[in-house]
mmCIF file of C-alpha atoms in Angstrom:
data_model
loop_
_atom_site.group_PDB
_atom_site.id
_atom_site.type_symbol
_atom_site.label_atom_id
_atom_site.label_comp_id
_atom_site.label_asym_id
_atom_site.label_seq_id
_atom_site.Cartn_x
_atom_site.Cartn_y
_atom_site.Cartn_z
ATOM 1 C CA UNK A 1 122.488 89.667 128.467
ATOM 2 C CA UNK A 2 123.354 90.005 124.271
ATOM 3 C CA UNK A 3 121.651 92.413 122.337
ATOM 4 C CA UNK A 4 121.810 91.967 118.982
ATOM 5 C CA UNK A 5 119.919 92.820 115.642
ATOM 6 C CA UNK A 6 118.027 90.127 113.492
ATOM 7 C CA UNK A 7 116.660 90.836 109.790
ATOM 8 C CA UNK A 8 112.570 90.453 110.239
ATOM 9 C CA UNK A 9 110.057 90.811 107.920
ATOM 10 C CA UNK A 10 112.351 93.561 105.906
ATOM 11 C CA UNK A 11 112.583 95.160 108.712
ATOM 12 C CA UNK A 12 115.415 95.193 111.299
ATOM 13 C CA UNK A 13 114.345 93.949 115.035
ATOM 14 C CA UNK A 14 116.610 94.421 117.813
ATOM 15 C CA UNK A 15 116.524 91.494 120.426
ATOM 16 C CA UNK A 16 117.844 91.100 123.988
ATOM 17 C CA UNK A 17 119.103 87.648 124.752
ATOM 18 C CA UNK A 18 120.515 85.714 127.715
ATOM 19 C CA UNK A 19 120.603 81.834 128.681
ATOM 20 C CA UNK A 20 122.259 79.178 127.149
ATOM 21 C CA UNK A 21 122.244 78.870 123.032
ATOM 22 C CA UNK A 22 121.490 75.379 123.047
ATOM 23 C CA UNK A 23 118.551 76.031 125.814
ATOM 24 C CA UNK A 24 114.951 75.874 124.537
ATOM 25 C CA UNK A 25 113.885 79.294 122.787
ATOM 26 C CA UNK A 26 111.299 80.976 125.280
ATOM 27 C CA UNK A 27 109.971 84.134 122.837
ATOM 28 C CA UNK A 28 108.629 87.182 125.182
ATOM 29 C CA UNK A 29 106.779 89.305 122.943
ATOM 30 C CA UNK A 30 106.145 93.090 124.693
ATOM 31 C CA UNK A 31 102.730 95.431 124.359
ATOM 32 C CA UNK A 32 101.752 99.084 124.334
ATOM 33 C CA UNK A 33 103.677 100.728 125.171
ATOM 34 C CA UNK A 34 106.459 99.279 126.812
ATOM 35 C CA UNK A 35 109.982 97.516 125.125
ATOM 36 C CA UNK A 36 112.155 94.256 125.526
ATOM 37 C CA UNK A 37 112.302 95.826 128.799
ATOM 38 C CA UNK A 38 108.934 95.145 130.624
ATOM 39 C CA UNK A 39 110.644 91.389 130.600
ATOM 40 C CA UNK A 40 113.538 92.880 132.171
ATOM 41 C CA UNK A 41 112.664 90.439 135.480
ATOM 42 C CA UNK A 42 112.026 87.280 133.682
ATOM 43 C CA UNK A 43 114.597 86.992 131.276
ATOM 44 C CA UNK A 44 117.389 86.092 133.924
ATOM 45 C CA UNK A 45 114.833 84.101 135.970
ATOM 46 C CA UNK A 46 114.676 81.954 132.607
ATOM 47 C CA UNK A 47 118.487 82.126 131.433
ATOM 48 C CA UNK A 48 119.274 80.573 134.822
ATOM 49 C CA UNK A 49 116.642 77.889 134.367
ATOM 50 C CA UNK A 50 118.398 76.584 131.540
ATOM 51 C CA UNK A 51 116.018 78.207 128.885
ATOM 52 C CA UNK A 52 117.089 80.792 126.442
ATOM 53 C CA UNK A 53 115.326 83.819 126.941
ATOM 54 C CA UNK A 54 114.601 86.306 123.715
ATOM 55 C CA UNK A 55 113.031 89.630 124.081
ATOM 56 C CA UNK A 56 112.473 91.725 120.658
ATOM 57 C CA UNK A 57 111.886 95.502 120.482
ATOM 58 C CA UNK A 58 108.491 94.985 118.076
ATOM 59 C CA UNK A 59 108.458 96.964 115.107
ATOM 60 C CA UNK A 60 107.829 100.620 115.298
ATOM 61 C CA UNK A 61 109.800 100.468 119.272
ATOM 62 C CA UNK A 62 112.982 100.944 120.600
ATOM 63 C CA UNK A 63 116.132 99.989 118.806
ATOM 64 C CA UNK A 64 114.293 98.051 116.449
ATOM 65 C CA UNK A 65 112.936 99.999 112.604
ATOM 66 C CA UNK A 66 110.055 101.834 112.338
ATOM 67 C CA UNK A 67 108.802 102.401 108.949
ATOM 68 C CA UNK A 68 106.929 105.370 108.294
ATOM 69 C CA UNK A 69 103.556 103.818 106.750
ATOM 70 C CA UNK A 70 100.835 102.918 108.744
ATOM 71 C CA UNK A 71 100.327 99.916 106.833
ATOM 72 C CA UNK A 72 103.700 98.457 107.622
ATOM 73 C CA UNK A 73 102.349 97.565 111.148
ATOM 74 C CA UNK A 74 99.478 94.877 110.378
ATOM 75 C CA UNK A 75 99.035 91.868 111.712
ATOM 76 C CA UNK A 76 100.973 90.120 108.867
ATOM 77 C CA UNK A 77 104.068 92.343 109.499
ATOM 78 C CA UNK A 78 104.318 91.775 113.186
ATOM 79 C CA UNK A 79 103.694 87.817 112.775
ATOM 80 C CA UNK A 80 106.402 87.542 109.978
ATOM 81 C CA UNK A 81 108.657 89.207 112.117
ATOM 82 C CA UNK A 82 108.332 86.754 115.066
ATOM 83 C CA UNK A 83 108.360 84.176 112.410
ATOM 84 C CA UNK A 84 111.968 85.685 111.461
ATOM 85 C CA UNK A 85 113.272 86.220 114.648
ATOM 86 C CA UNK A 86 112.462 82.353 115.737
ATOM 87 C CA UNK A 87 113.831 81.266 112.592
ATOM 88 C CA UNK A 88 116.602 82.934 112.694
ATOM 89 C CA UNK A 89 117.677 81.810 116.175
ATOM 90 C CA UNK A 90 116.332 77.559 116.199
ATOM 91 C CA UNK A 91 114.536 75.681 113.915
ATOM 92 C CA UNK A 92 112.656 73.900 116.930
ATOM 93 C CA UNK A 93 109.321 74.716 118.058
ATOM 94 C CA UNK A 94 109.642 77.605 120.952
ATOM 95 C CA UNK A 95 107.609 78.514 123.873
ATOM 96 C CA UNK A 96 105.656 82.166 123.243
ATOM 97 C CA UNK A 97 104.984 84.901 126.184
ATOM 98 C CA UNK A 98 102.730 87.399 125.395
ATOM 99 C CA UNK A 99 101.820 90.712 127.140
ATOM 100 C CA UNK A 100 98.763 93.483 125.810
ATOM 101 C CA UNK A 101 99.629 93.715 122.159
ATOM 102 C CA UNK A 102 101.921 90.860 122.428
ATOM 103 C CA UNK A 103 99.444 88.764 124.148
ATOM 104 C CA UNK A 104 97.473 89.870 120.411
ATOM 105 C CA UNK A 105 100.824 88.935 118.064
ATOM 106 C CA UNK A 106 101.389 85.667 119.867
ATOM 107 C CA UNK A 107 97.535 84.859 119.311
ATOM 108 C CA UNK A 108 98.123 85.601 115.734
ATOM 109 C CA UNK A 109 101.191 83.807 115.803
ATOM 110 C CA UNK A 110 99.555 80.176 117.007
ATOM 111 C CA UNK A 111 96.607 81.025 114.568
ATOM 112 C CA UNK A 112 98.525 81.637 111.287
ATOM 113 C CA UNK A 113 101.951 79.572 112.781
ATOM 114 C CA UNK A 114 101.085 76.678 115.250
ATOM 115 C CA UNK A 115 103.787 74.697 113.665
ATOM 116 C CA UNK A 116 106.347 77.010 115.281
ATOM 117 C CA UNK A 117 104.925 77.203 118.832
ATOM 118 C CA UNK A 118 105.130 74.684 121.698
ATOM 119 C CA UNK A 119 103.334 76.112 123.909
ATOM 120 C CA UNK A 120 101.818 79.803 124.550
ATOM 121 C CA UNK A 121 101.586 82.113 127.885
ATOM 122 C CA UNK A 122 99.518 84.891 127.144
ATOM 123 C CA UNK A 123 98.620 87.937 129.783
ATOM 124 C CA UNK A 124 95.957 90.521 130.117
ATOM 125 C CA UNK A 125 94.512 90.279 126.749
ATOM 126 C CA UNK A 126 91.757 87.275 125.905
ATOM 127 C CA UNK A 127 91.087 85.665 122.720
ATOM 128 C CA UNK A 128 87.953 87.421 122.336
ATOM 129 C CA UNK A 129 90.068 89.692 120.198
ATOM 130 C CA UNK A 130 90.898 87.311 117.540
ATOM 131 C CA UNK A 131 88.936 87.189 114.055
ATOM 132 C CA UNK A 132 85.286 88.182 113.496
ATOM 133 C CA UNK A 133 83.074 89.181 111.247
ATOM 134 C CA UNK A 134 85.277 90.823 108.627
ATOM 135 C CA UNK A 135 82.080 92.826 107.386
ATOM 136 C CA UNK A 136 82.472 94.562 111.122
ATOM 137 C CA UNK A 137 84.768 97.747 111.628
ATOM 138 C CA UNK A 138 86.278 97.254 115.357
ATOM 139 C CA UNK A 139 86.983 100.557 115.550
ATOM 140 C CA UNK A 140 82.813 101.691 115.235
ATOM 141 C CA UNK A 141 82.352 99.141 117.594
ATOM 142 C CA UNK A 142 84.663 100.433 120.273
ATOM 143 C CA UNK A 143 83.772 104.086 119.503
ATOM 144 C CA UNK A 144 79.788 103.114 120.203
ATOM 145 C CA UNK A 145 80.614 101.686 123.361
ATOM 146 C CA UNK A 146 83.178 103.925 124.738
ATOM 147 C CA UNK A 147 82.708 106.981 122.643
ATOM 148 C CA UNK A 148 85.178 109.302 120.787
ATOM 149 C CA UNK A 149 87.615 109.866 123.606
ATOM 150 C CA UNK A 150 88.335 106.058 124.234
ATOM 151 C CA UNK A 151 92.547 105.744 123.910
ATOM 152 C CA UNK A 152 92.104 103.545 120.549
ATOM 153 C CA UNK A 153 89.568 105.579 118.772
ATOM 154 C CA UNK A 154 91.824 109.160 119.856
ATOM 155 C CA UNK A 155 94.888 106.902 118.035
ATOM 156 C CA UNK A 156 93.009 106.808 115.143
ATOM 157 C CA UNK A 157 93.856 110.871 114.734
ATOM 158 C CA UNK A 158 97.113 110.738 112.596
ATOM 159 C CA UNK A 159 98.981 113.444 114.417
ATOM 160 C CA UNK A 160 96.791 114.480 116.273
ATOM 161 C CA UNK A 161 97.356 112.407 119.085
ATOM 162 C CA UNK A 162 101.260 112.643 118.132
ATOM 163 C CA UNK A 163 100.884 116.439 118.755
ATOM 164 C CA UNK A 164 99.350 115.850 122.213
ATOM 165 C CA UNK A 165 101.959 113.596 123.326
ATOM 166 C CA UNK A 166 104.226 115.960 122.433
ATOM 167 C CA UNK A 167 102.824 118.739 124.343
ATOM 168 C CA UNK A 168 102.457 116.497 127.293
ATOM 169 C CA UNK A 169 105.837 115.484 127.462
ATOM 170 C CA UNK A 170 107.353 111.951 127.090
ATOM 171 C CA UNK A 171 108.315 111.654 130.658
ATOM 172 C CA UNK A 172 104.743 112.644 131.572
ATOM 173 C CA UNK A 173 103.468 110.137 129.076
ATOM 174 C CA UNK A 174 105.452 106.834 130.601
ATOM 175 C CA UNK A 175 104.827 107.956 134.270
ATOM 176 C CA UNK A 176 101.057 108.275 133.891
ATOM 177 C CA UNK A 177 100.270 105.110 131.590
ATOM 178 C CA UNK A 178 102.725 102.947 133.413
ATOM 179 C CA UNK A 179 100.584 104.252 136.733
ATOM 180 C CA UNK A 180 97.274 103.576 135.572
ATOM 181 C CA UNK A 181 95.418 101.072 137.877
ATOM 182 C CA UNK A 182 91.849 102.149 136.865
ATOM 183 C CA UNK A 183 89.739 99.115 136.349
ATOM 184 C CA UNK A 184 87.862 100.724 133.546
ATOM 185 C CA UNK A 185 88.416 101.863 129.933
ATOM 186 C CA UNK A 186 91.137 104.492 129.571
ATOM 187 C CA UNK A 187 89.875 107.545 128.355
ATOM 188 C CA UNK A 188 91.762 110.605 126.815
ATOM 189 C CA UNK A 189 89.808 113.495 126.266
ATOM 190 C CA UNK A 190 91.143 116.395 124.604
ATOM 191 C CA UNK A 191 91.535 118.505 126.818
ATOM 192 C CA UNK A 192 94.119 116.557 128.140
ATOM 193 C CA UNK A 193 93.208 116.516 131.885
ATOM 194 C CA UNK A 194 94.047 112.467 131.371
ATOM 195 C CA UNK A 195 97.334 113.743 132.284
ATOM 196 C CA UNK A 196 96.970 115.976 134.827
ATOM 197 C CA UNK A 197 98.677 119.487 135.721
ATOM 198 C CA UNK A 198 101.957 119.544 134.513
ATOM 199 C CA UNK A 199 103.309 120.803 137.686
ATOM 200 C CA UNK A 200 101.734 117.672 139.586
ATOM 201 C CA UNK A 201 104.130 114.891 140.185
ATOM 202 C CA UNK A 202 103.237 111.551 139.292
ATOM 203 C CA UNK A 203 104.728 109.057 142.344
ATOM 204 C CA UNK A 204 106.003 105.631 141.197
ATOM 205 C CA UNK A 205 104.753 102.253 142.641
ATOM 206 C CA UNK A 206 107.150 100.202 144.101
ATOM 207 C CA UNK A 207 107.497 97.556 141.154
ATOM 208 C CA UNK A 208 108.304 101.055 138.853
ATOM 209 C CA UNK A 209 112.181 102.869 139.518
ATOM 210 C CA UNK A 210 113.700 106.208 138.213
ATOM 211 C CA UNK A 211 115.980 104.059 136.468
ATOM 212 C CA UNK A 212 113.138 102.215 134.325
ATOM 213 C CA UNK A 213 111.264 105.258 133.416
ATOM 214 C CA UNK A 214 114.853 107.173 132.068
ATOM 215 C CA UNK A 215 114.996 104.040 129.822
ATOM 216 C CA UNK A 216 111.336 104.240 128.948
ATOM 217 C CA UNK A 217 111.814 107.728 128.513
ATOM 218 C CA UNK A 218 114.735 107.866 126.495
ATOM 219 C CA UNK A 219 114.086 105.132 123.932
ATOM 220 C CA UNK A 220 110.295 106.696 123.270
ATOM 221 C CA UNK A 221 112.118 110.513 123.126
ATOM 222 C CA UNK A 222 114.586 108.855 120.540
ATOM 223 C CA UNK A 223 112.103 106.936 117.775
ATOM 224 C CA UNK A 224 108.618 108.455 119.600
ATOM 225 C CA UNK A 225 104.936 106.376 119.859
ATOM 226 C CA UNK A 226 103.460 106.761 115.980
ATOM 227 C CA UNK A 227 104.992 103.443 115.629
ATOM 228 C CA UNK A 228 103.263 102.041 118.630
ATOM 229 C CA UNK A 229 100.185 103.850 117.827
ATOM 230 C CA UNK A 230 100.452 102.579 114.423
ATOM 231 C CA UNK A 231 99.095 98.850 115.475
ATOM 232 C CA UNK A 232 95.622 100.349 116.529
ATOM 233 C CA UNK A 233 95.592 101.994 113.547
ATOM 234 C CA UNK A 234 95.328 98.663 111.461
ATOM 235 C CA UNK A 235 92.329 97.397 113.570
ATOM 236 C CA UNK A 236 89.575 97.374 111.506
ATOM 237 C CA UNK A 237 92.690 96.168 108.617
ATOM 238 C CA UNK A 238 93.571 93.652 110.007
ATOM 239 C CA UNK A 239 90.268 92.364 110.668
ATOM 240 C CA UNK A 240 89.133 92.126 107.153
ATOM 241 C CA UNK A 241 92.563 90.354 106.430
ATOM 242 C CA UNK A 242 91.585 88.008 109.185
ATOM 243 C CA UNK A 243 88.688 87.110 106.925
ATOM 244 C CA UNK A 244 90.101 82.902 105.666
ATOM 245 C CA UNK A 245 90.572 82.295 109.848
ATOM 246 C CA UNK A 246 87.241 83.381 110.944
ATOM 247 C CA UNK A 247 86.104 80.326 113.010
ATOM 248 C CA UNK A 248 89.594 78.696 113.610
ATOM 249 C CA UNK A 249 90.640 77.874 117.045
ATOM 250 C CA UNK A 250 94.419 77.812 118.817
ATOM 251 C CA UNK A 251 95.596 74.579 119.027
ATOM 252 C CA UNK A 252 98.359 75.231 120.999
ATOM 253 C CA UNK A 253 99.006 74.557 125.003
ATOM 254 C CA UNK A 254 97.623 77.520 126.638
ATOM 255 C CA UNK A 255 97.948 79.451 129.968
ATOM 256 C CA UNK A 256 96.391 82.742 130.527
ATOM 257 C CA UNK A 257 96.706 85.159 133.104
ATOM 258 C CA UNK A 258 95.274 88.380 133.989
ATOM 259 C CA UNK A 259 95.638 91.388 137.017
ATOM 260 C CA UNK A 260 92.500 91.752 138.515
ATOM 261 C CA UNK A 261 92.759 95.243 138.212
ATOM 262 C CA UNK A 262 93.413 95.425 134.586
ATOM 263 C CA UNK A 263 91.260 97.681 132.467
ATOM 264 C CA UNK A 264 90.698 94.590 130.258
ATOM 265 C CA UNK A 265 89.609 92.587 132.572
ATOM 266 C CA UNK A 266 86.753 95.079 133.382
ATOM 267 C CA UNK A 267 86.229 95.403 129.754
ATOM 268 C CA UNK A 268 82.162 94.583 129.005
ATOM 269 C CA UNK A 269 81.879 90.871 128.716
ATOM 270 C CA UNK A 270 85.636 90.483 129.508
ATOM 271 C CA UNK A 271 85.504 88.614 133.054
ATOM 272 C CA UNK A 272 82.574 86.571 130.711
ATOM 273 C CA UNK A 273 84.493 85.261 128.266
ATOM 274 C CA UNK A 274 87.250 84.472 130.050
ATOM 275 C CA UNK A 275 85.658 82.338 133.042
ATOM 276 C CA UNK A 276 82.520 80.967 130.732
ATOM 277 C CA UNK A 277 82.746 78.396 128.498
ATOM 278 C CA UNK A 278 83.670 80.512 125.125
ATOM 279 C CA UNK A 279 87.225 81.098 125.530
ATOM 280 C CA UNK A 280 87.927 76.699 126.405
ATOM 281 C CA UNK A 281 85.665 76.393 123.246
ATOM 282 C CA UNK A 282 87.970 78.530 121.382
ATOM 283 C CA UNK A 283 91.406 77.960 122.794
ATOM 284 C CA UNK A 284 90.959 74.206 123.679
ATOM 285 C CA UNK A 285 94.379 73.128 125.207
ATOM 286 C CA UNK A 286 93.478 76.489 127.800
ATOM 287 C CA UNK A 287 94.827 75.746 131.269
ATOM 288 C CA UNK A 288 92.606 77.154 134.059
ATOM 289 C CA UNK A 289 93.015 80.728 133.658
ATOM 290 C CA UNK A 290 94.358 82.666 136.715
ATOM 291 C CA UNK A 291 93.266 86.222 138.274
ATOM 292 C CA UNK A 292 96.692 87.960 139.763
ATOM 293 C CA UNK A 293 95.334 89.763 143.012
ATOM 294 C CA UNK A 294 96.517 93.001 143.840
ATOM 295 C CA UNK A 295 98.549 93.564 139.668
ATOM 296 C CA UNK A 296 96.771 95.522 137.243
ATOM 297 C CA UNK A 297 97.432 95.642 133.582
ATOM 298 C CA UNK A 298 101.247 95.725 133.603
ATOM 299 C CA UNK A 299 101.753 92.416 135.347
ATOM 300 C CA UNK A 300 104.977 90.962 134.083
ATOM 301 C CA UNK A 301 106.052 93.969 135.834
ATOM 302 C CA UNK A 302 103.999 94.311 138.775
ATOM 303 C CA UNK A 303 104.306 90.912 139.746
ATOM 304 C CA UNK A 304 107.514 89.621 138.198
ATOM 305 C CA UNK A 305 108.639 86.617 140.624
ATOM 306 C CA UNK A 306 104.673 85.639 140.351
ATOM 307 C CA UNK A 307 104.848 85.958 136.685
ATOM 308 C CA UNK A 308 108.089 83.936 136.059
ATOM 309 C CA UNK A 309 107.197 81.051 138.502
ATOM 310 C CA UNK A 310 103.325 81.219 136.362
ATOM 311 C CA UNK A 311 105.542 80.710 133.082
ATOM 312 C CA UNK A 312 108.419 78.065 134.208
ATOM 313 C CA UNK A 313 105.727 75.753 135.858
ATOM 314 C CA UNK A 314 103.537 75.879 132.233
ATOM 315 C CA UNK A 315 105.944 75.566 129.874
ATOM 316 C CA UNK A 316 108.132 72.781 131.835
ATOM 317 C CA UNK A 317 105.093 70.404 131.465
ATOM 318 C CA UNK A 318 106.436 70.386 127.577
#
């Protein structure tokens, strides 16, 4: 595996790399708030398919930059800096993998870019977060259904929620999201019981090791989670921005899958949208979408063999 930098969108994005250079570009794009390395089990599984495997640190994570303003991290930053990456590494079509917020950039990405995708894999997070009524602030919506202590209205505190983390620990802070397998909107309140006693040890699943929460740990204790944070910050932003594609649909090959014991799914109207007839109507080249029994929201990782095989049998129909 190569890890290299590429120039984004004026930004520097570190990328992890394996399979052959003339293979066909498969991009996995990571979410909140994991790195390059929740695809740490599919990127061999593709190098030794024949496909060439890239998996960036987004903005604001890891090894990649993180620029201080919150709005560096809209929806226009992290699209032009997939658009970079994938230019600067083919100028063929490539195949995208999304996961939480990168299930959202690669959405973005076939919306405002279709000429650059082949064909998309998206997990846990629906469509029904694409563009709506720019009038609408996302975050009042969320905050009336979910109230103040939902996770993406507390990110809205600048510092705040910085200072908690803080308190909490890092190591605290991996172990207990990474863990969560509650099929039902994550709530912090502040009084931090979210995260328990600090004497109480938090026991890893079987899919989780030591070894990946030290890396976790030590990449979020080096550049920390404002950057991360940042993206949620830019919701109701980005949604006004979204304004000219109100309406538009992804024309691009789709698969979708989701744990069925992801918080999303058992979002209000989630399990809806995504077995009714909106999301086809919407995403009209949408494969069948699949329930993973027994993974909650952190799949890829959960599930990884599942995942993979879900992925090579999509995107070798292309």
């Amino acid at each position: 595996m190569e890890h290299r930098k590429l120039r984004g969108n004026g930004v520097d994005i570190h990328v992890a790399i394996q399979g052959p250079s003339d293979g066909p570009v498969v991009l996995l794009i990571h979410g909140f708030p994991t790195l390059w390395y929740s695809w740490r089990h599919q990127i061999p599984g593709l190098a030794a398919l024949g496909y060439r495997a890239v998996a960036p640190d987004l903005r604001g994570y890891g090894d990649s930059d993180a620029p201080s303003e919150i709005s560096s991290y809209t929806c226009f930053h992290l699209v032009g800096d997939m658009i970079a990456v994938i230019s600067a590494l083919t100028e063929d079509k490539v195949f995208v993998v999304g996961h939480d917020w990168g299930a959202l950039i690669a959405w973005y990405l076939c919306l405002f870019r279709p000429d650059k995708v082949k064909a998309l894999v998206n997990l846990s997070v629906p469509f029904s977060f694409g563009p709506k009524d720019p009038t609408v602030k996302p975050v009042d919506v969320l905050r009336k259904f979910y109230g103040d202590d939902f996770y993406m209205c507390r990110f809205q505190e600048v510092g705040e929620i910085e200072a908690e983390i803080s308190e909490v620990g890092v190591e605290r802070v991996v172990r207990r999201i990474l863990t969560y397998r509650t099929p039902r909107p994550l709530i912090l309140p502040k009084d931090k019981s979210f995260w328990g006693p600090k004497d109480e040890t938090i026991p890893l699943p079987s899919w989780l090791t030591e070894e990946d929460v030290a890396y976790y740990v030590s990449k979020f204790q080096e550049k920390g989670y404002t950057g991360g944070v940042n993206y949620y910050r830019n919701f109701d932003r980005n949604n006004e921005l979204f304004a000219p594609w109100v309406g538009c649909k992804i024309q691009v090959p789709t698969k979708f899958a989701i744990g069925e014991q992801d918080l999303v799914y058992h979002f209000p109207g989630a399990r809806e949208y995504i077995h009714g007839p909106k999301f086809k109507e919407e995403v009209p080249l949408l494969e069948e979408p699949v329930v993973i029994e027994g993974a909650a929201h952190f799949v890829n990782q959960e599930k990884p063999q599942e995942i993979l095989q879900l992925i090579v049998d999509f995107i070798s129909k292309f």
